[in-house]
XYZ file of C-alpha atoms in Angstrom:
668
model
C -17.195 42.108 3.277
C -15.116 39.266 4.758
C -16.406 36.064 2.972
C -13.573 34.791 0.798
C -11.119 32.441 2.563
C -7.937 31.114 1.287
C -6.815 27.955 2.714
C -3.790 25.654 2.071
C -3.424 21.739 2.498
C -0.350 19.641 2.050
C 1.136 16.195 1.218
C 4.465 15.819 2.763
C 6.798 12.854 2.451
C 7.889 12.654 6.061
C 10.012 9.851 7.379
C 9.949 8.573 11.016
C 12.633 9.866 13.395
C 13.907 12.242 10.543
C 13.531 15.364 12.773
C 15.683 17.694 10.746
C 14.288 16.544 7.347
C 10.575 16.615 8.467
C 11.124 20.035 10.091
C 12.504 21.272 6.693
C 9.709 19.973 4.679
C 7.132 21.423 7.236
C 8.679 24.938 7.131
C 9.043 24.656 3.181
C 5.237 24.004 2.962
C 4.391 26.778 5.226
C 6.366 29.247 3.020
C 4.798 28.050 -0.171
C 1.274 28.390 1.406
C 2.060 31.927 2.526
C 3.404 32.758 -0.863
C 0.194 31.611 -2.485
C -1.983 33.790 -0.093
C -3.270 31.216 2.276
C -4.485 32.422 5.689
C -4.762 28.912 7.051
C -2.337 25.776 6.419
C -3.050 22.087 7.224
C -0.582 19.272 7.351
C -0.467 15.472 7.516
C -1.051 13.459 10.643
C 1.882 13.284 13.139
C 3.815 16.043 11.460
C 4.055 17.401 14.965
C 4.975 14.589 17.321
C 2.810 13.034 19.935
C 1.879 14.861 23.243
C 2.111 13.628 26.688
C -0.791 14.822 28.927
C -0.820 13.710 32.508
C 1.543 10.843 31.702
C -0.791 9.623 28.901
C 0.485 9.676 25.285
C -2.002 11.037 22.740
C -1.766 11.437 18.831
C -2.438 15.125 18.573
C -3.127 17.987 16.367
C -1.314 21.193 17.385
C -2.953 24.402 16.127
C -0.800 27.427 16.399
C -0.944 31.146 15.086
C 2.016 33.573 15.212
C 4.122 31.702 17.814
C 1.130 30.981 20.038
C -0.635 27.674 20.536
C -4.190 27.848 20.131
C -5.321 24.383 20.858
C -3.879 20.761 21.294
C -6.694 18.453 19.845
C -6.172 14.819 20.709
C -7.346 12.021 18.406
C -10.608 10.431 19.503
C -10.930 7.461 17.325
C -7.686 5.352 16.708
C -6.980 3.074 13.780
C -6.405 -0.340 15.343
C -6.960 -2.902 12.448
C -5.108 -4.133 9.327
C -1.800 -2.363 9.078
C -2.414 -0.028 11.949
C -1.829 -0.645 15.695
C -2.341 2.723 17.053
C -3.431 1.496 20.510
C 0.250 0.176 21.023
C 1.417 3.687 21.116
C -1.427 5.979 21.947
C -4.675 6.394 24.050
C -7.763 7.947 22.509
C -9.183 10.990 23.922
C -12.661 9.843 25.460
C -13.956 13.081 27.069
C -16.197 14.477 24.295
C -16.671 18.327 24.072
C -14.224 18.580 27.234
C -11.258 20.947 27.474
C -8.338 20.761 30.086
C -5.522 22.906 31.026
C -2.245 21.551 29.280
C 0.876 22.808 31.155
C 3.572 23.428 28.235
C 7.130 21.990 28.585
C 9.675 24.791 29.590
C 11.293 24.660 26.184
C 7.867 25.365 24.504
C 7.028 28.091 27.225
C 10.167 29.879 26.155
C 9.307 30.335 22.517
C 5.343 30.758 22.879
C 5.306 32.750 26.209
C 2.479 30.765 27.357
C 2.473 28.514 30.571
C -0.811 26.515 29.686
C -3.040 26.000 26.524
C -6.390 24.301 25.958
C -6.181 20.514 25.472
C -9.114 18.552 24.405
C -12.063 18.353 22.059
C -12.907 21.860 21.130
C -13.267 24.020 17.923
C -11.835 27.467 16.958
C -13.901 30.501 16.539
C -12.334 33.113 14.447
C -13.598 36.641 13.647
C -15.423 35.298 10.615
C -15.890 31.701 10.741
C -15.484 28.440 12.898
C -12.950 25.696 12.274
C -13.070 22.025 13.544
C -10.351 19.282 13.608
C -10.542 15.531 12.587
C -7.661 13.034 12.300
C -7.463 10.415 9.768
C -9.572 7.477 11.096
C -12.186 9.698 12.384
C -13.212 10.390 8.904
C -13.908 6.839 8.294
C -15.880 6.169 11.655
C -19.637 5.601 11.570
C -20.260 8.730 13.814
C -17.489 11.007 12.396
C -16.994 14.237 14.608
C -17.609 16.569 11.653
C -21.271 15.423 11.806
C -21.656 16.956 15.249
C -19.378 19.850 14.585
C -21.191 20.892 11.482
C -24.617 20.859 13.358
C -22.925 23.246 15.998
C -21.933 25.676 13.315
C -18.427 24.652 12.286
C -17.925 25.724 8.701
C -14.472 24.559 7.939
C -13.421 20.896 8.784
C -9.806 19.818 8.606
C -8.295 16.451 8.579
C -4.765 15.753 9.080
C -4.448 12.085 7.782
C -1.994 9.092 7.270
C -3.937 7.100 4.776
C -2.065 4.546 2.800
C -2.572 3.427 -0.924
C -4.622 0.286 -1.634
C -5.631 -0.382 -5.317
C -8.902 1.352 -5.968
C -9.198 3.053 -2.436
C -9.080 6.518 -3.864
C -12.692 6.305 -4.794
C -13.567 5.656 -1.291
C -11.613 8.326 0.259
C -12.822 10.913 -2.170
C -16.324 9.830 -1.539
C -15.930 10.168 2.141
C -14.532 13.710 2.016
C -17.357 14.934 -0.361
C -20.062 13.272 1.508
C -18.706 14.833 4.826
C -20.123 18.168 3.549
C -22.962 16.887 1.136
C -25.561 16.534 3.827
C -24.359 19.249 6.252
C -22.633 21.847 4.106
C -19.282 23.224 4.689
C -15.677 23.294 3.546
C -13.578 20.160 4.122
C -9.707 20.316 3.848
C -7.761 16.949 3.757
C -4.071 16.698 4.099
C -1.989 13.342 3.700
C 1.259 11.864 4.309
C 3.033 10.707 1.081
C 5.770 8.400 0.456
C 7.458 5.276 2.160
C 7.679 5.977 5.803
C 10.025 2.874 6.186
C 7.590 0.047 6.041
C 5.170 -1.933 3.679
C 2.908 1.063 3.059
C 2.955 3.781 0.659
C 1.071 6.925 1.622
C -0.492 8.293 -1.708
C -0.848 11.966 -0.959
C -4.340 12.933 -2.585
C -4.526 16.152 -0.555
C -8.016 17.772 -1.391
C -10.339 20.352 -0.742
C -14.092 20.041 -1.032
C -16.997 22.257 -0.490
C -20.755 21.396 -0.121
C -20.168 17.871 -1.366
C -18.149 18.676 -4.431
C -14.218 18.627 -4.828
C -12.886 21.932 -5.516
C -9.083 21.242 -5.523
C -7.116 17.955 -6.147
C -3.507 17.159 -5.314
C -1.643 14.499 -7.050
C -1.932 10.743 -5.868
C 1.514 9.614 -6.877
C 4.507 11.894 -7.012
C 8.262 12.156 -6.255
C 7.766 15.748 -4.836
C 8.541 15.613 -0.980
C 6.417 18.571 -0.653
C 3.168 19.431 -2.209
C 0.956 22.287 -1.433
C -2.759 22.731 -2.606
C -4.418 26.106 -2.243
C -8.241 27.045 -2.760
C -10.231 30.325 -2.373
C -13.580 29.677 -1.120
C -16.875 31.804 -0.116
C -18.203 31.208 3.287
C -21.502 32.557 1.969
C -21.798 29.495 -0.164
C -21.798 27.306 2.885
C -24.353 29.318 4.624
C -26.865 29.627 1.793
C -26.376 25.839 1.082
C -27.205 25.129 4.782
C -30.117 27.412 4.835
C -31.908 25.179 2.241
C -31.542 22.064 4.445
C -34.495 22.293 6.904
C -33.765 18.905 8.468
C -30.251 19.898 9.062
C -31.546 23.176 10.585
C -33.811 21.357 13.003
C -31.001 19.205 14.180
C -28.694 21.954 14.441
C -31.133 23.877 16.813
C -30.876 20.959 19.405
C -27.130 20.517 19.000
C -24.979 20.015 22.003
C -22.400 22.730 21.754
C -18.526 22.377 21.599
C -16.140 24.516 23.660
C -14.885 27.344 21.508
C -11.471 28.694 21.637
C -11.785 32.300 20.555
C -9.041 33.443 17.899
C -8.419 37.117 17.323
C -7.779 36.595 13.608
C -9.812 36.405 10.325
C -9.321 34.028 7.540
C -10.899 36.527 5.125
C -10.110 40.255 4.383
C -12.699 43.019 4.649
C -12.489 44.069 0.851
C -12.814 40.727 -0.916
C -15.640 41.337 -3.369
C -13.457 41.072 -6.420
C -11.555 37.985 -5.005
C -12.155 34.864 -7.560
C -13.232 31.767 -5.817
C -12.748 28.097 -6.823
C -15.235 26.277 -8.783
C -16.051 22.419 -8.473
C -14.087 20.014 -10.511
C -14.326 16.528 -11.628
C -11.972 14.153 -9.818
C -9.437 12.354 -12.128
C -8.770 8.819 -10.951
C -5.965 6.624 -11.908
C -6.850 3.257 -13.392
C -5.644 0.210 -11.494
C -2.908 -0.307 -14.042
C -1.762 3.269 -13.634
C -1.804 2.768 -9.763
C 0.295 -0.217 -10.064
C 2.799 1.603 -12.386
C 3.087 4.565 -10.241
C 2.522 3.631 -6.419
C 5.107 0.799 -6.253
C 7.576 2.697 -8.269
C 7.481 5.785 -5.939
C 7.770 3.301 -2.973
C 10.733 1.761 -4.496
C 12.296 5.206 -5.077
C 11.982 6.257 -1.436
C 13.335 2.820 -0.299
C 16.285 3.044 -2.750
C 17.412 6.659 -1.850
C 16.781 6.329 1.909
C 18.660 2.949 2.177
C 21.593 4.547 0.505
C 22.183 1.623 -1.858
C 23.060 1.742 -5.415
C 20.242 0.209 -7.235
C 18.099 -3.038 -7.458
C 18.868 -6.723 -8.571
C 15.949 -8.785 -9.927
C 16.034 -12.491 -10.876
C 14.233 -12.103 -14.167
C 12.661 -15.450 -15.212
C 10.905 -14.350 -18.380
C 7.392 -14.890 -16.667
C 4.603 -12.484 -15.732
C 5.554 -11.872 -12.172
C 9.245 -10.973 -12.454
C 8.467 -8.943 -15.678
C 5.817 -6.888 -13.970
C 8.542 -6.200 -11.211
C 10.942 -5.202 -13.977
C 8.315 -2.857 -15.396
C 7.681 -1.264 -12.162
C 11.354 -0.397 -11.835
C 11.380 0.951 -15.259
C 8.406 3.207 -14.313
C 10.486 4.369 -11.403
C 13.231 5.461 -13.954
C 10.518 7.278 -15.960
C 9.210 9.144 -12.903
C 12.758 10.040 -11.843
C 13.577 11.489 -15.303
C 10.240 13.385 -15.369
C 10.773 14.752 -12.024
C 14.309 16.132 -12.865
C 12.893 17.546 -16.037
C 10.197 19.398 -14.093
C 12.996 20.934 -11.815
C 12.762 18.607 -8.845
C 16.323 19.577 -7.213
C 15.798 16.699 -4.589
C 15.380 13.899 -6.903
C 18.315 15.128 -8.953
C 20.481 15.213 -6.038
C 19.463 11.767 -4.845
C 19.874 10.260 -8.347
C 23.481 11.756 -8.482
C 24.311 10.254 -5.097
C 22.882 6.832 -6.038
C 24.976 6.622 -9.300
C 28.046 8.308 -7.529
C 28.186 11.049 -10.203
C 27.780 14.712 -9.148
C 27.409 15.963 -12.709
C 24.932 13.310 -13.784
C 21.362 14.312 -15.056
C 18.786 11.350 -15.631
C 17.245 12.277 -19.042
C 16.654 8.870 -20.657
C 14.768 6.191 -18.507
C 16.383 3.454 -20.389
C 19.933 5.013 -19.648
C 19.199 5.643 -16.085
C 17.852 2.152 -15.689
C 21.115 0.685 -17.023
C 22.790 2.434 -14.055
C 20.527 1.466 -11.253
C 18.934 -1.941 -12.243
C 20.497 -5.380 -12.690
C 18.457 -8.267 -14.026
C 19.645 -11.850 -14.002
C 18.395 -14.830 -15.712
C 19.474 -18.010 -13.781
C 19.004 -20.816 -16.094
C 19.130 -24.683 -15.155
C 18.800 -27.861 -17.378
C 15.009 -27.370 -16.761
C 14.800 -23.860 -18.340
C 13.505 -23.465 -21.797
C 15.097 -21.286 -24.404
C 11.812 -19.309 -24.801
C 12.008 -17.932 -21.125
C 15.756 -17.159 -21.574
C 14.904 -15.143 -24.745
C 12.008 -13.375 -23.481
C 14.003 -12.215 -20.224
C 16.871 -11.101 -22.464
C 14.443 -9.270 -24.923
C 12.720 -7.422 -22.067
C 16.079 -6.422 -20.320
C 17.165 -4.911 -23.531
C 14.012 -2.896 -24.016
C 13.952 -1.417 -20.512
C 17.786 -1.045 -20.544
C 18.668 -2.932 -17.476
C 22.312 -4.399 -16.928
C 21.446 -7.959 -17.911
C 23.317 -11.254 -16.644
C 22.760 -14.880 -18.018
C 24.040 -17.734 -15.908
C 23.650 -21.386 -15.257
C 23.000 -22.851 -11.948
C 23.422 -26.473 -12.813
C 26.991 -26.762 -11.351
C 25.792 -25.489 -8.093
C 22.504 -27.571 -7.844
C 24.571 -30.881 -8.790
C 27.187 -29.903 -6.026
C 24.486 -29.614 -3.387
C 22.711 -32.944 -4.382
C 26.175 -34.444 -4.631
C 26.813 -33.680 -0.993
C 23.477 -35.315 0.009
C 24.272 -38.418 -1.903
C 27.726 -38.761 -0.612
C 26.495 -38.595 2.987
C 23.500 -40.780 2.537
C 24.309 -43.086 -0.364
C 20.946 -42.302 -2.003
C 20.410 -40.087 -5.161
C 16.885 -38.430 -5.531
C 15.235 -38.424 -8.800
C 12.441 -36.337 -10.470
C 8.903 -38.103 -10.720
C 9.371 -38.317 -14.635
C 12.474 -40.507 -13.904
C 10.659 -42.837 -11.416
C 11.171 -40.799 -8.307
C 8.698 -40.310 -5.679
C 6.886 -36.973 -5.113
C 9.116 -36.266 -2.069
C 12.312 -36.391 -4.125
C 10.900 -34.547 -7.027
C 9.946 -31.774 -4.636
C 13.268 -31.642 -2.885
C 15.105 -31.504 -6.299
C 12.843 -28.223 -7.172
C 13.457 -26.721 -3.913
C 17.105 -26.993 -4.281
C 17.197 -25.176 -7.646
C 14.844 -22.485 -6.227
C 17.071 -21.868 -3.023
C 20.336 -21.797 -4.942
C 18.823 -18.905 -7.166
C 18.269 -16.975 -3.935
C 21.894 -17.569 -2.690
C 23.253 -16.486 -6.050
C 20.897 -13.401 -6.081
C 22.348 -12.080 -2.988
C 26.012 -12.930 -3.960
C 25.548 -10.903 -7.383
C 23.660 -8.101 -5.510
C 26.586 -7.587 -3.258
C 29.479 -8.059 -5.797
C 28.200 -7.322 -9.225
C 29.124 -3.603 -8.933
C 32.295 -4.457 -7.453
C 33.249 -6.759 -10.171
C 32.185 -3.904 -12.713
C 34.519 -1.488 -10.956
C 31.664 0.566 -9.399
C 30.996 1.360 -5.725
C 27.894 0.206 -3.740
C 25.688 -2.745 -3.406
C 22.268 -3.611 -4.638
C 18.849 -4.499 -3.018
C 17.477 -7.657 -4.278
C 13.743 -7.621 -5.411
C 11.456 -10.349 -5.018
C 8.505 -11.139 -7.309
C 5.834 -13.478 -5.786
C 2.422 -12.186 -6.216
C -0.247 -12.070 -3.432
C -2.200 -15.104 -4.913
C 0.891 -17.403 -4.745
C 1.748 -16.184 -1.235
C -1.895 -17.015 -0.186
C -1.665 -20.456 -1.650
C 1.827 -20.946 -0.514
C 3.039 -21.786 -3.963
C 6.633 -20.755 -3.402
C 9.691 -22.266 -1.805
C 10.580 -21.092 1.555
C 13.858 -18.935 1.209
C 13.807 -19.200 -2.654
C 14.361 -16.008 -4.718
C 10.898 -14.969 -3.387
C 12.967 -14.208 -0.394
C 14.402 -10.770 -1.103
C 14.866 -7.382 0.489
C 11.790 -5.922 -0.658
C 8.856 -7.055 -3.222
C 6.885 -4.466 -5.087
C 4.224 -6.861 -6.337
C 3.666 -8.954 -3.194
C 0.252 -7.379 -2.549
C -1.089 -7.378 -6.158
C -3.094 -10.309 -7.736
C -2.094 -12.301 -10.981
C -5.199 -10.854 -12.634
C -4.067 -7.163 -11.985
C -0.630 -7.927 -12.967
C -1.736 -9.083 -16.321
C -3.651 -5.956 -16.888
C -0.593 -4.027 -15.784
C 1.563 -6.032 -18.318
C -0.873 -4.965 -21.044
C -0.823 -1.382 -19.969
C 3.061 -1.536 -20.248
C 2.921 -2.697 -23.614
C 0.641 0.215 -24.701
C 2.343 3.104 -22.717
C 5.896 1.984 -22.578
C 6.021 0.210 -26.015
C 7.614 -2.728 -24.491
C 6.648 -5.339 -27.198
C 8.752 -8.310 -25.388
C 5.881 -8.414 -23.019
C 3.571 -9.809 -25.713
C 5.124 -13.260 -25.772
C 5.293 -13.121 -21.913
C 1.622 -12.375 -21.567
C 0.637 -15.278 -23.936
C 3.018 -17.994 -22.279
C 1.292 -19.971 -19.573
C 2.912 -19.308 -16.148
C 5.488 -21.904 -15.019
C 8.285 -22.301 -12.430
C 10.485 -24.465 -14.728
C 11.879 -26.533 -11.838
C 10.888 -29.984 -13.492
C 12.509 -31.632 -16.424
C 11.576 -30.533 -20.058
C 9.668 -32.858 -22.139
C 11.088 -32.896 -25.873
C 12.599 -29.565 -24.936
C 9.287 -27.985 -23.886
C 7.839 -27.033 -20.515
C 5.581 -29.572 -19.123
C 5.101 -27.905 -15.772
C 2.585 -25.092 -15.293
C 1.721 -23.071 -12.192
C -2.093 -23.490 -12.222
C -1.746 -27.338 -12.728
C 0.720 -27.575 -9.911
C -1.620 -25.504 -7.746
C -4.669 -27.344 -8.472
C -6.624 -24.048 -8.933
C -6.659 -21.082 -11.272
C -5.350 -17.633 -10.417
C -8.766 -16.068 -10.841
C -10.200 -18.677 -8.168
C -7.237 -17.829 -5.867
C -8.303 -14.111 -5.885
C -11.743 -14.901 -4.991
C -10.689 -17.286 -2.249
C -8.390 -14.487 -0.933
C -11.030 -12.024 -0.622
C -13.569 -14.327 0.910
C -11.088 -15.542 3.492
C -9.645 -12.079 4.614
C -12.249 -9.604 3.724
C -15.373 -11.536 4.328
C -13.914 -13.301 7.169
C -14.924 -16.643 5.635
C -13.881 -20.118 6.941
C -14.307 -23.304 4.906
C -18.053 -23.843 5.436
C -18.868 -20.030 5.074
C -16.833 -19.808 1.855
C -18.505 -22.993 0.408
C -21.962 -21.344 1.024
C -21.010 -18.266 -0.699
C -19.330 -20.047 -3.723
C -22.259 -22.590 -4.549
C -24.276 -19.542 -5.444
C -21.471 -17.457 -6.795
C -20.442 -20.458 -9.122
C -23.702 -22.114 -9.757
C -23.505 -21.651 -13.446
C -20.072 -23.520 -13.751
C -19.771 -25.854 -10.764
C -21.992 -28.357 -8.957
C -22.071 -28.229 -5.172
C -19.826 -31.240 -5.052
C -17.216 -29.549 -7.256
C -17.270 -26.385 -5.238
C -16.777 -28.424 -1.901
C -13.838 -30.016 -3.475
C -12.265 -26.626 -4.557
C -12.820 -25.174 -1.189
C -11.299 -28.092 0.586
C -8.285 -28.195 -1.540
C -7.573 -24.428 -1.181
C -7.880 -24.555 2.801
C -5.731 -27.716 2.872
C -2.929 -25.853 0.713
C -3.442 -22.557 2.609
C -3.224 -24.034 6.003
C -0.276 -26.435 5.124
C 1.856 -23.681 3.813
C 0.810 -20.838 6.333
C 4.257 -21.143 7.895
C 5.727 -19.719 4.689
C 3.886 -16.234 5.551
C 6.208 -15.891 8.559
C 9.250 -15.307 6.380
C 7.498 -13.548 3.693
C 9.490 -10.791 1.940
C 8.260 -7.164 3.006
C 5.859 -6.209 0.266
C 4.151 -3.248 -1.153
C 0.626 -3.301 0.434
C -1.742 -3.031 -2.614
C -4.552 -5.613 -1.632
C -6.795 -5.950 1.519
C -6.602 -9.708 1.308
C -2.880 -9.737 1.713
C -1.831 -12.874 3.584
C 1.468 -11.027 5.079
C 1.801 -12.433 8.668
C 4.255 -10.115 9.857
C 2.004 -6.954 10.111
C -1.475 -7.150 8.409
C -2.871 -10.634 8.517
C -2.187 -11.767 12.176
C -3.389 -15.454 12.151
C -1.996 -18.783 13.290
C 0.959 -20.309 11.253
C 0.255 -23.785 12.786
C -3.280 -25.032 11.762
C -5.243 -28.111 12.080
C -4.811 -29.037 8.312
C -7.487 -31.542 8.435
C -10.294 -29.146 9.151
C -12.358 -32.207 10.271
C -15.372 -30.420 11.604
C -15.509 -27.802 8.882
C -15.258 -30.238 6.140
C -17.826 -32.585 7.711
C -20.367 -29.688 7.768
C -19.639 -29.181 4.030
C -19.984 -32.668 3.232
C -23.415 -32.732 4.954
C -24.584 -29.808 3.115
C -23.546 -31.303 -0.094
C -25.637 -34.484 0.645
C -28.574 -32.198 1.418
C -28.342 -30.264 -1.774
C -27.899 -33.356 -3.930
C -30.779 -35.152 -2.224
C -33.140 -32.158 -3.056
C -31.873 -32.317 -6.748
C -32.324 -36.222 -6.726
C -28.882 -37.050 -7.185
C -27.591 -40.316 -5.619
C -25.529 -39.496 -2.429
C -21.744 -40.380 -2.707
C -19.764 -41.285 0.422
C -16.964 -38.778 0.192
C -17.100 -35.272 -1.547
C -13.377 -35.966 -2.368
């Protein structure tokens, strides 16, 4: 009868400028799709490079059949916010439902035998159905092309995407794909890039196929497989009967402005397909945020390690939550590598052997593999406690890392001694009578010495052990500390890459609990219960007196809220105050809210310059303060915020007067 169509979609781990590798993965996915009986195969965005048309560069889908190009479809809506700057490279196609002649380069003419092909906003009409193309951002726009295409009779929508991972984003993406056909009917095929393409983003796959508002096929979200192909067989009559019941849709369709159609002498279905089984709707299986943290940054680290041609990672392990979470992500990476090898992934096995310089090696035990590729280093000072030293050592034993204990006091005293010799003055900590300036400088010296030593050991530890290669240095500053600026510029937050730099402290604590339960890392229990501390000030009676939240003057929970309001809600000081007096009305007076907001904005603006040197971090939150790509804001602020704070003061006075509270001159 010609109603069952078998289609395939892909998640490919492509790498910018890796032409040979990219081609191999594309060809491999085509072969897999064909072997599974697919008559149509969709790949991710930019798997075919950009197209220059009349000297204008467009981001394009190139659709072909049997060595003939059917249509070049340029992208209409470009992503130009947050992590994306598509307008820097491409121009959007602005001629709706318009097609032009595209003159093929001679090298392509020799392959296809065509001089010109259609270029523009058109759809494909096969013998049995009609297909339309979307590209990534176009699914997310208010007036997506699939709306008008569906009203014009397009039954199969295809989306080549390059959509990156953010915690909890999968729900939105799946809802968008399903809703694309819920109101209008149809089949929606979604392909996506996967892996680390050489920057802060991790593309998380999630290829999927949906019909009439329901998912029928789900690809993996996190995987070390470079090529993943998803195939489904669907009944076109299900689309037609679904649409026939929606009278409002049919009324709108009767007045639809038609798309140019490229006729294709080909059918996706076979004449005799009555007995062909078709796919049924499934329930999407979402990862919890803790699973996302365990898997996403781990896959990102693996891509970065294998593509940078280094021999492993080095992490300054302090015994606190942040560095411990980073260590657990590396351990999760080792789990993923061993699992992939067990499942027969030859690419992962080859990469693992090259990294450890052993052509016969088979990674089977995550702890054993961790020992080969992961070095942890506890850098003690006279201000460090035995508790953190013990916690770091115990965690290193449980994950299997090669662990180093060292003391930095000699180096710190040498640096401070140089200053004293030159100036004749010796700085002291506050507890010994020194000023806050002296105390902060002494803390910063310790922090920066640790960064210098981390890079020294990363370069030479394997050499000292008689092994080849060098190590990548990992940072472990979380997104909230970066936002507040609670870090020393060029301390050991300065590293090669940082897998937790886009993750909140709250989520990291939940992730630590997840690791206790799923990896049986019992050492994490004491780490969870200990108050976060930098351990840069002198101990009191052998115990830590310095804590992060006291130093910052705000809690990590508050910081997450500030971050979301500042970046996502675009709130300045006054707007944030207005939102928080309602949000926190049960626990804070307006005056207390005002004081908190002012303190945050002072600290944020004073420390904003630190974001210019922030270690490249895995992007996991939409309130990331990363100045280099995502959060493009000034790094020299007027830190008095005089007009904004005055507006807050006036509003506090009004609210207190309304409540019958005697006015106070200053909110602070």
